[in-house]
């Protein structure tokens, strides 16, 4: 039987690129996302290479997640790699100007959604044992604060600590856990974050060389196919043209 990868948020960005990368290597795929039309188009394309099962799924709904996992067709039940990619950032304004619902949406998706999917697939991954892999998509925002990151950065810090603590609990099972933390990457991320502001997106990536979705998908595949005795606890990936800035200081003058 082929290895099976379960990828959330597969309709765009890192998730879609990961689907293509794993398909290139012959993995069977379980792809989930909220946009059924995009999932259908992705399945039509990738089914020419590998077996693909798609699920229109909101990872925030724990019962829907549990049902989707329980009802996986037999050929897709033995999930070897889980890519917890579904997530988003909203409201890049200062915290005091953000609507509470945007904070809740980020928490529900980036934290609760990741927990829901992980919990549902843990028994399968533990049963697989050696070489089974959980890849949680974090962010450099989970390690390095910046203005406007507020709950987004906090949610990605949760991803980091959740990954580390899973490693502790899964010791002896053979299951690996990695917090994959990208820096600036040119995807739909900024469009979603700004409510569809194309100018804001264009300005962010203007005159530089950001990471691509394919760059991160390549790291996902590398992590998933490492020898079974190797675990990357955290992999922080930035483009060469991105680095840290000085501390901000409020001055009287």
Coordinates of C-alpha atoms in Angstrom, one line a residue:
X1 CA 0.0 0.0 0.0
X2 CA 1.2 3.5 -0.7
X3 CA 2.0 5.9 2.1
X4 CA -0.9 8.3 2.9
X5 CA -0.6 12.0 3.7
X6 CA -3.5 13.9 5.3
X7 CA -3.2 17.6 4.4
X8 CA -5.5 20.2 5.8
X9 CA -6.0 23.6 4.2
X10 CA -5.2 22.0 0.8
X11 CA -7.0 24.4 -1.4
X12 CA -4.3 27.1 -1.5
X13 CA -0.8 28.1 -0.5
X14 CA 1.4 25.6 1.4
X15 CA -1.3 23.0 1.5
X16 CA -1.9 22.9 -2.2
X17 CA 1.8 22.9 -2.9
X18 CA 2.3 20.0 -0.5
X19 CA -0.4 18.0 -2.2
X20 CA 1.5 18.4 -5.5
X21 CA 4.8 17.5 -3.9
X22 CA 3.6 14.4 -2.1
X23 CA 1.7 13.3 -5.3
X24 CA 5.0 13.6 -7.3
X25 CA 6.5 11.0 -5.0
X26 CA 3.5 8.7 -5.3
X27 CA 1.9 9.2 -2.0
X28 CA -1.9 8.7 -1.7
X29 CA -3.6 11.8 -0.4
X30 CA -6.4 12.9 1.9
X31 CA -7.0 16.5 1.2
X32 CA -9.3 18.7 3.2
X33 CA -10.5 22.3 2.9
X34 CA -13.5 24.5 3.0
X35 CA -13.7 25.3 -0.7
X36 CA -15.3 22.4 -2.5
X37 CA -14.7 23.7 -6.0
X38 CA -11.0 24.0 -5.4
X39 CA -10.8 20.6 -3.8
X40 CA -12.6 19.1 -6.8
X41 CA -10.2 20.8 -9.3
X42 CA -7.2 19.6 -7.3
X43 CA -8.5 16.1 -7.1
X44 CA -9.1 16.0 -10.8
X45 CA -5.5 17.1 -11.5
X46 CA -3.7 14.9 -9.0
X47 CA -5.8 11.8 -9.5
X48 CA -3.9 11.4 -12.8
X49 CA -0.9 10.5 -10.7
X50 CA -2.1 9.1 -7.3
X51 CA -5.2 8.1 -5.4
X52 CA -6.9 11.1 -3.9
X53 CA -9.7 11.4 -1.3
X54 CA -11.1 14.9 -0.6
X55 CA -13.2 16.1 2.3
X56 CA -14.9 19.5 2.4
X57 CA -14.1 20.2 6.1
X58 CA -14.0 23.0 8.6
X59 CA -11.3 21.9 11.0
X60 CA -13.0 24.1 13.8
X61 CA -15.8 21.5 13.9
X62 CA -14.6 18.7 16.1
X63 CA -17.5 16.4 15.3
X64 CA -17.1 16.9 11.5
X65 CA -13.3 16.2 11.9
X66 CA -13.9 13.0 13.8
X67 CA -16.5 11.9 11.3
X68 CA -14.2 12.6 8.4
X69 CA -11.4 10.5 9.9
X70 CA -13.7 7.7 10.9
X71 CA -15.2 7.4 7.4
X72 CA -12.0 7.4 5.5
X73 CA -12.1 4.7 2.8
X74 CA -10.0 1.7 3.5
X75 CA -7.3 2.7 1.0
X76 CA -6.8 6.0 2.9
X77 CA -7.1 4.9 6.6
X78 CA -3.4 4.3 7.2
X79 CA -2.2 7.9 7.4
X80 CA 1.5 8.0 7.8
X81 CA 1.9 11.8 7.7
X82 CA -0.4 14.5 9.0
X83 CA 0.2 18.0 7.7
X84 CA -1.7 20.4 9.9
X85 CA -1.6 23.3 7.5
X86 CA -5.1 24.9 7.9
X87 CA -4.7 28.3 9.5
X88 CA -5.0 32.0 8.8
X89 CA -4.1 35.5 10.0
X90 CA -6.6 38.4 10.2
X91 CA -6.6 42.0 11.2
X92 CA -3.0 43.3 11.0
X93 CA -4.0 46.5 12.8
X94 CA -2.9 47.1 16.4
X95 CA -4.7 44.9 19.0
X96 CA -6.8 47.8 20.4
X97 CA -8.3 48.3 16.9
X98 CA -9.2 44.7 16.2
X99 CA -12.7 43.2 16.4
X100 CA -13.0 40.4 18.9
X101 CA -14.5 38.1 16.3
X102 CA -11.2 38.2 14.3
X103 CA -9.3 37.0 17.4
X104 CA -11.8 34.2 17.9
X105 CA -11.6 33.1 14.3
X106 CA -7.8 32.8 14.5
X107 CA -7.9 30.9 17.8
X108 CA -10.6 28.6 16.5
X109 CA -8.8 27.8 13.3
X110 CA -5.1 27.9 14.3
X111 CA -5.4 26.3 17.7
X112 CA -8.7 24.5 18.0
X113 CA -8.7 23.2 14.4
X114 CA -5.2 21.9 14.7
X115 CA -6.0 20.2 18.0
X116 CA -9.2 18.6 16.5
X117 CA -7.4 17.0 13.6
X118 CA -4.4 15.9 15.6
X119 CA -6.6 14.2 18.3
X120 CA -8.6 12.4 15.6
X121 CA -5.6 11.0 13.8
X122 CA -3.3 10.2 16.8
X123 CA -4.5 6.6 17.2
X124 CA -3.7 5.9 13.5
X125 CA -0.3 7.6 13.7
X126 CA 0.6 5.7 16.8
X127 CA -0.5 2.5 15.2
X128 CA 1.8 3.2 12.2
X129 CA 4.6 3.9 14.7
X130 CA 8.1 4.3 13.3
X131 CA 8.3 6.9 10.6
X132 CA 4.8 8.4 11.3
X133 CA 5.0 12.2 11.2
X134 CA 3.0 15.1 12.4
X135 CA 4.0 18.4 10.7
X136 CA 2.4 21.4 12.4
X137 CA 2.7 24.6 10.3
X138 CA 3.7 27.3 12.7
X139 CA 5.3 30.6 11.9
X140 CA 8.3 32.8 12.8
X141 CA 5.5 34.9 14.5
X142 CA 5.3 32.1 17.1
X143 CA 8.9 33.0 18.1
X144 CA 9.4 36.6 17.2
X145 CA 6.8 39.3 18.0
X146 CA 5.9 42.2 15.7
X147 CA 3.3 44.9 15.6
X148 CA -0.1 43.7 14.5
X149 CA 0.7 40.0 15.2
X150 CA -1.2 39.9 18.6
X151 CA -3.4 36.7 18.5
X152 CA -1.9 35.4 15.3
X153 CA 1.6 35.3 16.8
X154 CA 0.1 33.9 20.1
X155 CA -1.7 31.1 18.2
X156 CA 1.5 30.1 16.4
X157 CA 3.4 30.1 19.7
X158 CA 0.8 27.6 20.8
X159 CA 1.6 25.5 17.7
X160 CA 5.3 25.5 18.8
X161 CA 4.6 24.5 22.4
X162 CA 1.9 21.9 21.4
X163 CA 4.4 20.3 19.1
X164 CA 7.1 20.2 21.8
X165 CA 4.7 18.7 24.3
X166 CA 3.4 16.1 21.9
X167 CA 7.0 15.0 21.4
X168 CA 7.2 14.3 25.1
X169 CA 4.0 12.3 25.2
X170 CA 4.7 10.4 22.0
X171 CA 8.2 9.3 23.2
X172 CA 8.5 5.6 22.5
X173 CA 5.7 5.4 19.9
X174 CA 8.0 6.2 17.0
X175 CA 5.7 9.2 15.9
X176 CA 7.7 12.3 15.1
X177 CA 6.4 15.9 15.5
X178 CA 7.8 19.0 13.9
X179 CA 6.9 22.7 14.2
X180 CA 7.6 24.0 10.7
X181 CA 7.8 27.8 11.0
X182 CA 8.0 29.8 7.7
X183 CA 9.0 33.4 7.4
X184 CA 7.6 35.7 4.7
X185 CA 6.1 33.7 1.9
X186 CA 4.3 34.9 -1.2
X187 CA 0.9 33.1 -1.0
X188 CA -2.7 34.2 -0.5
X189 CA -1.8 34.8 3.2
X190 CA -1.8 38.6 3.0
X191 CA -4.9 38.8 0.9
X192 CA -6.8 36.9 3.5
X193 CA -5.3 38.9 6.3
X194 CA -6.2 42.2 4.8
X195 CA -9.7 41.2 3.6
X196 CA -8.6 41.0 -0.1
X197 CA -6.4 44.1 -0.3
X198 CA -4.3 43.3 -3.4
X199 CA -2.3 46.5 -3.0
X200 CA -1.3 45.6 0.5
X201 CA -0.2 42.2 -0.7
X202 CA 1.8 43.6 -3.6
X203 CA 3.5 46.1 -1.3
X204 CA 4.6 43.4 1.2
X205 CA 6.3 41.3 -1.5
X206 CA 7.6 44.2 -3.6
X207 CA 11.2 44.3 -4.6
X208 CA 12.3 41.3 -2.6
X209 CA 12.5 37.6 -2.8
X210 CA 10.1 35.8 -0.5
X211 CA 9.7 32.1 0.1
X212 CA 7.3 30.3 -2.2
X213 CA 4.6 27.8 -1.3
X214 CA 6.7 25.2 -3.1
X215 CA 9.8 26.0 -0.9
X216 CA 7.8 25.1 2.2
X217 CA 6.2 22.0 0.5
X218 CA 9.7 20.8 -0.2
X219 CA 10.6 21.1 3.5
X220 CA 7.4 19.2 4.4
X221 CA 8.3 16.4 2.2
X222 CA 11.8 16.3 3.5
X223 CA 10.6 16.1 7.1
X224 CA 8.1 13.3 6.3
X225 CA 10.8 11.2 4.5
X226 CA 13.7 11.5 7.0
X227 CA 15.0 8.2 8.3
X228 CA 12.7 7.1 11.1
X229 CA 15.2 7.7 13.9
X230 CA 15.4 11.5 13.1
X231 CA 13.0 14.1 14.4
X232 CA 13.3 17.8 13.6
X233 CA 11.7 19.4 16.6
X234 CA 11.4 22.8 14.9
X235 CA 12.4 24.0 11.5
X236 CA 12.4 27.8 11.1
X237 CA 12.7 28.8 7.4
X238 CA 13.2 32.4 6.3
X239 CA 14.2 33.8 2.9
X240 CA 17.8 35.1 2.8
X241 CA 16.5 38.6 2.3
X242 CA 14.5 38.6 5.6
X243 CA 16.1 39.1 9.1
X244 CA 15.2 40.7 12.5
X245 CA 14.9 44.4 13.2
X246 CA 15.9 46.5 16.2
X247 CA 13.8 46.9 19.3
X248 CA 11.2 49.7 19.0
X249 CA 11.6 52.5 21.6
X250 CA 9.0 55.1 22.5
X251 CA 10.7 58.5 22.9
X252 CA 9.4 61.8 24.3
X253 CA 10.9 63.7 21.3

